[in-house]
Coordinates of C-alpha atoms and ligand atoms in Angstrom, one line a residue:
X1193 CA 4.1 -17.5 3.6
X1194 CA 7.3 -19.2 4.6
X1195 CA 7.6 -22.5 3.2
X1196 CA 8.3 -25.4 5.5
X1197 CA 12.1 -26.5 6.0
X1198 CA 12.8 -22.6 4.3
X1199 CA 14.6 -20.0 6.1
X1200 CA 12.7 -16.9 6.0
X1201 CA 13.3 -14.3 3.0
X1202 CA 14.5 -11.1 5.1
X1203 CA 15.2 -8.3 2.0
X1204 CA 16.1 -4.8 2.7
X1205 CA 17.5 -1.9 0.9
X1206 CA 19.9 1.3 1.7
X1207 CA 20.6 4.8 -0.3
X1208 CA 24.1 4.9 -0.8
X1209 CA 23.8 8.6 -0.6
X1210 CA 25.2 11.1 2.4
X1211 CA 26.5 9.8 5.7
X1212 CA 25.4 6.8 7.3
X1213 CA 23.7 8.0 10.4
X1214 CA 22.7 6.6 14.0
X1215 CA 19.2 6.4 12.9
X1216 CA 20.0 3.8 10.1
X1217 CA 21.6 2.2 12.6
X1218 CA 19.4 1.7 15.4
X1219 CA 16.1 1.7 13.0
X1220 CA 17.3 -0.9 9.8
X1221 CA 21.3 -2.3 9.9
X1222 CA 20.8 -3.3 13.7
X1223 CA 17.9 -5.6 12.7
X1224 CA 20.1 -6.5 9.7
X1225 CA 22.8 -8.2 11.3
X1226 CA 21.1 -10.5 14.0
X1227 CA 19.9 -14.0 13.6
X1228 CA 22.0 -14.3 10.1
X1229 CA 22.0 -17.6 10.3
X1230 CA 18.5 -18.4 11.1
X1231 CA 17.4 -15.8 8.0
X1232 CA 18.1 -16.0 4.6
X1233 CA 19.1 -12.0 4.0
X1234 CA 19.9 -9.8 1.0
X1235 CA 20.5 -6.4 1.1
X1236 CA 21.1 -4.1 -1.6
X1237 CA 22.8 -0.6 -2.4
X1238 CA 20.0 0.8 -4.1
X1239 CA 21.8 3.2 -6.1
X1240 CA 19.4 3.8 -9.1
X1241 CA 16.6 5.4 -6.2
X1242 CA 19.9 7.7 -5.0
X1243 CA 19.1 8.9 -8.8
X1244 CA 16.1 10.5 -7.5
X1245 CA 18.7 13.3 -6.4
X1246 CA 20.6 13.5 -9.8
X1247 CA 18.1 16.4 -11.0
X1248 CA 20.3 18.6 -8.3
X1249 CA 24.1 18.0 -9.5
X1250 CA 25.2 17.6 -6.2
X1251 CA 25.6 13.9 -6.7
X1252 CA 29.6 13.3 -6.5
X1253 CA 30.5 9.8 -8.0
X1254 CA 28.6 7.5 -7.1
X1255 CA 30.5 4.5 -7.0
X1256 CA 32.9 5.9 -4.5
X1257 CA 29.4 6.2 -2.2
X1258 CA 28.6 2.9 -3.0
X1259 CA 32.0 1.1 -1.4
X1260 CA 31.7 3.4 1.3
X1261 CA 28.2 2.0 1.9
X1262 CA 29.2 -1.1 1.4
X1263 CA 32.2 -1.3 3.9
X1264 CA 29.5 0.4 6.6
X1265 CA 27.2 -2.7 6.0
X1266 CA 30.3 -5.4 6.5
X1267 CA 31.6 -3.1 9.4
X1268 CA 28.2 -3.0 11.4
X1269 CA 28.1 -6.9 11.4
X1270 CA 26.6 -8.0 7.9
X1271 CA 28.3 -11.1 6.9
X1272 CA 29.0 -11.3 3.0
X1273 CA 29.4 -15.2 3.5
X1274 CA 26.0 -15.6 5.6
X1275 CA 23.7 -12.5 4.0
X1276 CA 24.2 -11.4 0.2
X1277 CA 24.9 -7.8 -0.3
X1278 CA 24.6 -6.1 -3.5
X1279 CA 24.4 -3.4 -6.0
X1280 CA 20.9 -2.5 -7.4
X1281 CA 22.2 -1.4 -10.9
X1282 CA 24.0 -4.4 -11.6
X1283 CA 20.9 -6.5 -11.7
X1284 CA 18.8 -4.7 -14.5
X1285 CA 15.7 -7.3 -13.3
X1286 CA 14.8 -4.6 -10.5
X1287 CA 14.5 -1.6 -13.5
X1288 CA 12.0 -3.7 -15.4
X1289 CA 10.0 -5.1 -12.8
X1290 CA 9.3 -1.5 -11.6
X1291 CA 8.2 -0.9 -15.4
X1292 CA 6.0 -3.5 -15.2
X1293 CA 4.1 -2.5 -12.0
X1294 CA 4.6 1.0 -12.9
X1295 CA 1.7 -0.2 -15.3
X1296 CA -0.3 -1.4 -12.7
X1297 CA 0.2 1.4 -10.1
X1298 CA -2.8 4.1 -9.7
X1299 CA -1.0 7.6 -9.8
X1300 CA -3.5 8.2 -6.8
X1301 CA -1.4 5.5 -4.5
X1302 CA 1.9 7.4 -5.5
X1303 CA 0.5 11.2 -4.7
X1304 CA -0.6 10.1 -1.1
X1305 CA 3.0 8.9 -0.3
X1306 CA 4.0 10.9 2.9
X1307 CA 7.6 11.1 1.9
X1308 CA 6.7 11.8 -1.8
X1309 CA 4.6 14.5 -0.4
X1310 CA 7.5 15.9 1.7
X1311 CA 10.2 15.8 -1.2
X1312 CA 7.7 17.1 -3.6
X1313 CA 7.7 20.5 -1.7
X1314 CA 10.5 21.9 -3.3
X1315 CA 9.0 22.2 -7.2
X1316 CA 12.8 20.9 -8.6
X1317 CA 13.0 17.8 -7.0
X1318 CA 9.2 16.7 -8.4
X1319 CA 10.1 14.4 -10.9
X1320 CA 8.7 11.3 -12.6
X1321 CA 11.3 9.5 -10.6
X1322 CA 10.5 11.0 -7.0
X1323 CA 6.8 9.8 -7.9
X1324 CA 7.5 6.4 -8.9
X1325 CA 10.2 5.6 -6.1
X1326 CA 8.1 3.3 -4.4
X1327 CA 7.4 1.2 -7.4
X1328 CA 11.0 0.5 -7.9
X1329 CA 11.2 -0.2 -3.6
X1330 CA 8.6 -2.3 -5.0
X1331 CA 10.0 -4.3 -7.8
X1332 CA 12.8 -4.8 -5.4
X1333 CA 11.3 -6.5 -2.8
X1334 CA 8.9 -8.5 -5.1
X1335 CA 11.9 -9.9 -6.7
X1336 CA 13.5 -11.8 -4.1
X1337 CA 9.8 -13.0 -2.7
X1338 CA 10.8 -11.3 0.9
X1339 CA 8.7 -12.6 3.6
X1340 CA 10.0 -9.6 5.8
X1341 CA 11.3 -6.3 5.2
X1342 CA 13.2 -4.4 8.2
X1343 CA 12.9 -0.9 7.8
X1344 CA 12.5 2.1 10.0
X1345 CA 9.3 3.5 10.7
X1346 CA 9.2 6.0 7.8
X1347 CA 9.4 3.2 4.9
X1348 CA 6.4 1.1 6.8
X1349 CA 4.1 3.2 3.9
X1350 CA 6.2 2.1 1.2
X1351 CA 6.4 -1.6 2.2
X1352 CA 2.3 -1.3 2.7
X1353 CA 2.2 -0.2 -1.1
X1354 CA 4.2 -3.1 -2.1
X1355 CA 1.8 -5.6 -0.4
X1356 CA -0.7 -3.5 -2.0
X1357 CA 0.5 -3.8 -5.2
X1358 CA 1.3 -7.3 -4.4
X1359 CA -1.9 -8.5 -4.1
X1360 CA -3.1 -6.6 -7.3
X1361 CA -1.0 -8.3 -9.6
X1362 CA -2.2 -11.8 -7.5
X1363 CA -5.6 -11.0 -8.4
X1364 CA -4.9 -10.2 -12.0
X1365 CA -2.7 -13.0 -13.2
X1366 CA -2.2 -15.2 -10.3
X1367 CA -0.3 -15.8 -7.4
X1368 CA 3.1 -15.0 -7.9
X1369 CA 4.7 -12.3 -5.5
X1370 CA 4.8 -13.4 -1.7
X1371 CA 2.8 -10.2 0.1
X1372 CA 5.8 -8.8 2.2
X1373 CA 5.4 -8.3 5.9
X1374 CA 7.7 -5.1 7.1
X1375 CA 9.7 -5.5 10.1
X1376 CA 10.1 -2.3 12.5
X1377 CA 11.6 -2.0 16.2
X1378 CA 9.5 -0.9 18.7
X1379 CA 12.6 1.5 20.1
X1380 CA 14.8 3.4 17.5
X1381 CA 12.8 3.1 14.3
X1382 CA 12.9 7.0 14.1
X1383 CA 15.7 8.6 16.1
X1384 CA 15.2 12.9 15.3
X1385 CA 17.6 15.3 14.5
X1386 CA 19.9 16.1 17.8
X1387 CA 19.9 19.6 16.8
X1388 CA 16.1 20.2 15.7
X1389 CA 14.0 17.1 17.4
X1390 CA 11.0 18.0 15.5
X1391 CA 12.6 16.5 12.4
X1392 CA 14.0 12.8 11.6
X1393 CA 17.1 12.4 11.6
X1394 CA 18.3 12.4 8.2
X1395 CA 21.3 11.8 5.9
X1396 CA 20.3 14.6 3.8
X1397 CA 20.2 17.0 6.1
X1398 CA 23.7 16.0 7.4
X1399 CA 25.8 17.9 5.0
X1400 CA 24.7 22.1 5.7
X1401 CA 23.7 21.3 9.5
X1402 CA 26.6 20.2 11.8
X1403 CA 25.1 18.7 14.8
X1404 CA 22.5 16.8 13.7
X1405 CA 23.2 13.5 12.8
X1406 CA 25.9 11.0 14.5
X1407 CA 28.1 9.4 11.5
X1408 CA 28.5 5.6 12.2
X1409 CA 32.2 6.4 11.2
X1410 CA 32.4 9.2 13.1
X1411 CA 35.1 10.1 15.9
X1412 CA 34.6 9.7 19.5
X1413 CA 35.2 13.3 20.4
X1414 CA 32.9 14.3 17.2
X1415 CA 30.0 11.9 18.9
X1416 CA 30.2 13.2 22.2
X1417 CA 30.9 17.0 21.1
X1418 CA 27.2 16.6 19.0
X1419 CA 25.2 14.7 22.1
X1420 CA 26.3 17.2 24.4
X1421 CA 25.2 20.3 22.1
X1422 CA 21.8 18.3 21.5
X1423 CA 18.9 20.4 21.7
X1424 CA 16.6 19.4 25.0
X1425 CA 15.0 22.3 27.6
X1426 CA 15.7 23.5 30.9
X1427 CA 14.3 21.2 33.2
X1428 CA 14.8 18.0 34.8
X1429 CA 11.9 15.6 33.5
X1430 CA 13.4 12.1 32.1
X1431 CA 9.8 9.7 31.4
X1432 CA 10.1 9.1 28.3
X1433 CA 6.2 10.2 27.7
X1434 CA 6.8 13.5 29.9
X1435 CA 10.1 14.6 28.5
X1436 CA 10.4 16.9 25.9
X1437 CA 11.4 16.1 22.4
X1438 CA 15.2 16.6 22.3
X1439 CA 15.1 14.5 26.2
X1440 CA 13.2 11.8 24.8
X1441 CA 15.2 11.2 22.0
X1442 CA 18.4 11.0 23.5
X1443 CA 16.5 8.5 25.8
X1444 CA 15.1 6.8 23.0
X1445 CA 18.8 6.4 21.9
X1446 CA 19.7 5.5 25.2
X1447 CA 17.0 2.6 24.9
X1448 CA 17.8 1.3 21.5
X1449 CA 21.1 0.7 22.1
X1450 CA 21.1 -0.1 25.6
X1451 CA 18.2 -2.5 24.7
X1452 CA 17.1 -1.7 28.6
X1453 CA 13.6 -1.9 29.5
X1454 CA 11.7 1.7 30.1
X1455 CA 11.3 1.7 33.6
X1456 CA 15.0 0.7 34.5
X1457 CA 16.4 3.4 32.1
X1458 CA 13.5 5.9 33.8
X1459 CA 14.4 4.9 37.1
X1460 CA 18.3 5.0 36.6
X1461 CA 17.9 8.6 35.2
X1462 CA 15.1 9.9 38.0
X1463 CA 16.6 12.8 39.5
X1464 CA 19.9 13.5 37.0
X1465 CA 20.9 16.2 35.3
X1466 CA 20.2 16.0 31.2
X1467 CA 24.4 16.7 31.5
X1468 CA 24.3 13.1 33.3
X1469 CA 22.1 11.6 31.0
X1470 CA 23.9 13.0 27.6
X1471 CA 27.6 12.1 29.2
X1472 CA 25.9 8.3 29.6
X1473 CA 24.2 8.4 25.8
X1474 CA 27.5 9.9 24.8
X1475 CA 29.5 6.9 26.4
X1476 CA 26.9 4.2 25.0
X1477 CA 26.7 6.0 21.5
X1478 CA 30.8 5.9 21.5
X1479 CA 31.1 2.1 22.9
X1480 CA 28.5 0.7 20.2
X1481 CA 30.0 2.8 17.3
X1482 CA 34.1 2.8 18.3
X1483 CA 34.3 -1.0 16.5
X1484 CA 32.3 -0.4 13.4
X1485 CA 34.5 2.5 12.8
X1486 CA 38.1 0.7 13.2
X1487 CA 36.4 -2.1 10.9
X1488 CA 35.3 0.6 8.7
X1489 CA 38.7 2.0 8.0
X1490 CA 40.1 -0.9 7.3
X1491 CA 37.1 -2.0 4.6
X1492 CA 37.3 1.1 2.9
X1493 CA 41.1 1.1 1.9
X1494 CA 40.4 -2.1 -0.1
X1495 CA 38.3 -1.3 -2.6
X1496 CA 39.2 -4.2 -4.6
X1497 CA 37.4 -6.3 -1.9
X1498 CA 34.4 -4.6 -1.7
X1499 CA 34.0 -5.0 -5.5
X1500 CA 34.7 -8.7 -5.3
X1501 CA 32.2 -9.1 -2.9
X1502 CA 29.5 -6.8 -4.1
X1503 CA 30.0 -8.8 -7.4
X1504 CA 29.7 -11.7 -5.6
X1505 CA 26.5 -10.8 -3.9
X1506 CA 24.9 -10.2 -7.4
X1507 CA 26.5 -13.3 -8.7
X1508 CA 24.3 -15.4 -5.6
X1509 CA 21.1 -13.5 -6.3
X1510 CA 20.5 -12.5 -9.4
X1511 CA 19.3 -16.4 -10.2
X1512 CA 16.3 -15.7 -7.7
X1513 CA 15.3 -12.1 -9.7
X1514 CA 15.9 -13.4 -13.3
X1515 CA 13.3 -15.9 -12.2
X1516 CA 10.8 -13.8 -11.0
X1517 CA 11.4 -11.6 -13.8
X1518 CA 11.0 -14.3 -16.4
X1519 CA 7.6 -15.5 -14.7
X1520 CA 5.9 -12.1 -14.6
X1521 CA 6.8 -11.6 -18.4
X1522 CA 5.5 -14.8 -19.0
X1523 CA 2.1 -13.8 -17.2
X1524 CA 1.9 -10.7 -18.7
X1525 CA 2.3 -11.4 -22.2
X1526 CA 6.3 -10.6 -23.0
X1527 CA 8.4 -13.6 -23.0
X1528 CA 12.0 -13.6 -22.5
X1529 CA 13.5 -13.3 -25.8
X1530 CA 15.7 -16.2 -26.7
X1531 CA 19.0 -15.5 -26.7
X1532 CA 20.4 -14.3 -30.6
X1533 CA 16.7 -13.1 -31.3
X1534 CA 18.3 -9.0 -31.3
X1535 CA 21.0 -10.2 -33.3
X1536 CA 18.5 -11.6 -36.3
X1537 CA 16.1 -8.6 -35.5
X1538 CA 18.6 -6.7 -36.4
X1539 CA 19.8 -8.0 -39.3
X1540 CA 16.6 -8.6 -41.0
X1541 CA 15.8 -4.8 -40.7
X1542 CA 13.1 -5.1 -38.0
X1543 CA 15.1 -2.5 -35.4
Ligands
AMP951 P1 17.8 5.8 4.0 O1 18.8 6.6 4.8 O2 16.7 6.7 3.6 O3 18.4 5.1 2.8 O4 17.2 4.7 4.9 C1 17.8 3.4 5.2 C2 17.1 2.8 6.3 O5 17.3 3.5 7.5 C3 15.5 2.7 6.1 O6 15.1 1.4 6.6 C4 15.0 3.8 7.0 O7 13.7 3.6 7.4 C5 16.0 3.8 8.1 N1 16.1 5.2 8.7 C6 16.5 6.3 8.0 N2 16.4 7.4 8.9 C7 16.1 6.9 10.1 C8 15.9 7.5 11.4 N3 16.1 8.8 11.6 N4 15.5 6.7 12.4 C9 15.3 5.4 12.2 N5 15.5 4.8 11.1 C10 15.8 5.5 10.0
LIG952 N1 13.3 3.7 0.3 C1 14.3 3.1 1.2 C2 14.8 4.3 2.1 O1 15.0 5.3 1.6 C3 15.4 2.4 0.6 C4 14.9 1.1 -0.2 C5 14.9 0.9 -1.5 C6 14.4 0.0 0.4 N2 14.4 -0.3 -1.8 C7 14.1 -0.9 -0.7 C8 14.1 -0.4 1.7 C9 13.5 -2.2 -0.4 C10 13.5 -1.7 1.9 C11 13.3 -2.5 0.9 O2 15.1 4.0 3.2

């Protein structure tokens, strides 16, 4: 619940793995960036659940992923003064939270996870880690006591396990975590892959398959060279529940960013050529994208900024998580040591 004369607690987290694609865009940072004033936002670069991948040794430094990430967020509209943006690892609360509710999690909840599932395929990437992801998406969001949790539709599962897990600890010691509501647009929460529409488009996938995400830094010839090769079919059908996959999504594109009702964009399209209708998502696509990627090069050649400000976004919230933190160790039975107590541990022989 929000408590009167509060802003609401908007909380919402980001890989800083891969190539920012449209599908972030239209499905989370677009949500991100409105109403920043009426919202009390954080957003974090959750880099210890881009660890998931670390098993592969494909991970290049992650640091350097993590500015880039960073200057994306500040170049799509995210305002460092208005919204807090952060670093995951540099506020070790989110680590031992998950521990914590780790303890409290059935390994049943975890094995139905859709994505888990998914991931899980390929025998090398099944580690404890993969399995317990959504504990740590957990521990983050239970942190801040987020009211809402903008995501696009493939995390709604994960943000249903949080509430779950919410209300568990509630029951057990008390209410203490706020049961998180998540927040997903009715067009663009899961923009497919332009060259295979049968698959979300994904940030993963970008690297070995050329045409099937749009970069939010890419150039314009690069974005309209990839809509025009998109995959749709040989007809002429633009309803969005008649076309086929590859048509609807470019329409689906067209919608989210257009932010056009159905039947105007239906009716403006009856009758055109899918050439038509990709040179129009291609235009719209390019328009939306050209000033987040002039801000983005600018960002990005300061990293000393984007430290500075990441630091500072850890610097506003961490007071909110060390809370938390400090409560739930309280309720379940290990206080906060007092500052020193290691030290004398330590010297007394007990470690
Ligand atoms: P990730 O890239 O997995 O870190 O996701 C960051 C945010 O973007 C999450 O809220 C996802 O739900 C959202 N997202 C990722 N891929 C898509 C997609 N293809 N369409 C819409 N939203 C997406
Ligand atoms: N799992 C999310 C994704 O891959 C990223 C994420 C981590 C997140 N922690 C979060 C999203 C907390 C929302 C809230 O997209």
């Amino acid at each position: 619940m929000v408590q009167q004369n509060q802003k609401p607690r908007i909380f919402s987290g980001i890989q800083p793995t891969g190539r920012l694609h449209l599908g972030n865009y239209t499905g989370a940072l677009s949500q991100w960036v409105v109403n920043q004033d009426q919202n009390d936002g954080i957003y974090c670069i959750v880099d210890l659940h881009a660890l998931t991948a670390l098993h592969s040794r494909t991970i290049v430094p992650i640091v350097e992923q993590v500015r880039q990430t960073a200057a994306l967020l500040v170049a799509c509209g995210l305002d460092p003064e208005r919204s807090s943006i952060f670093v995951q690892s540099h506020i070790s609360a989110h680590a031992e939270l998950a521990w914590i509710l780790n303890c409290l999690t059935p390994v049943g909840w975890l094995e139905r996870m859709t994505q888990y599932k998914a991931k899980a395929a390929q025998p090398a990437s099944a580690t404890a880690g993969l399995l317990t992801y959504p504990v740590l998406q957990a521990a983050d969001i239970l942190l801040y006591r987020a009211n809402f949790v903008p995501v696009g539709e493939d995390q709604k599962q994960h943000i249903e396990l949080t509430a779950e897990l919410a209300r568990r600890f509630n029951r057990l010691f008390g209410e203490t975590f706020v049961i998180p509501r998540p927040l997903i647009r009715t067009a663009g929460a899961r923009i497919m892959g332009l060259d295979d529409p049968s698959i979300k488009m994904s940030k993963s996938l970008a690297e070995d398959r050329k045409s099937h995400v749009i970069g939010l830094s890419d150039p314009p010839d690069l974005i309209r060279r990839t809509i025009m090769e998109a995959v749709t079919d040989s007809g002429f059908e633009t309803r969005f529940e008649r076309a086929s996959p590859g048509v609807k999504n470019l329409l689906t594109i067209f919608e989210a960013l257009s932010q056009r009702p159905r039947p105007e964009i239906e009716s403006h399209f009856a009758g055109k050529s899918y050439q038509v209708l990709k040179g129009e998502v291609a235009d719209l696509v390019i328009a939306v994208l050209r000033p987040i990627r002039e801000r983005y090069l600018n960002l990005v050649d300061d990293p000393g900024w984007l430290d500075q400000m990441l630091r500072h976004g850890a610097q506003k919230v961490s007071p909110i998580a060390i809370s938390t933190l400090d409560q739930v160790k309280k309720l379940t039975g290990i206080e906060r040591p007092q500052p020193g107590l290691q030290t004398i541990a330590r010297s007394e022989g007990v470690c």
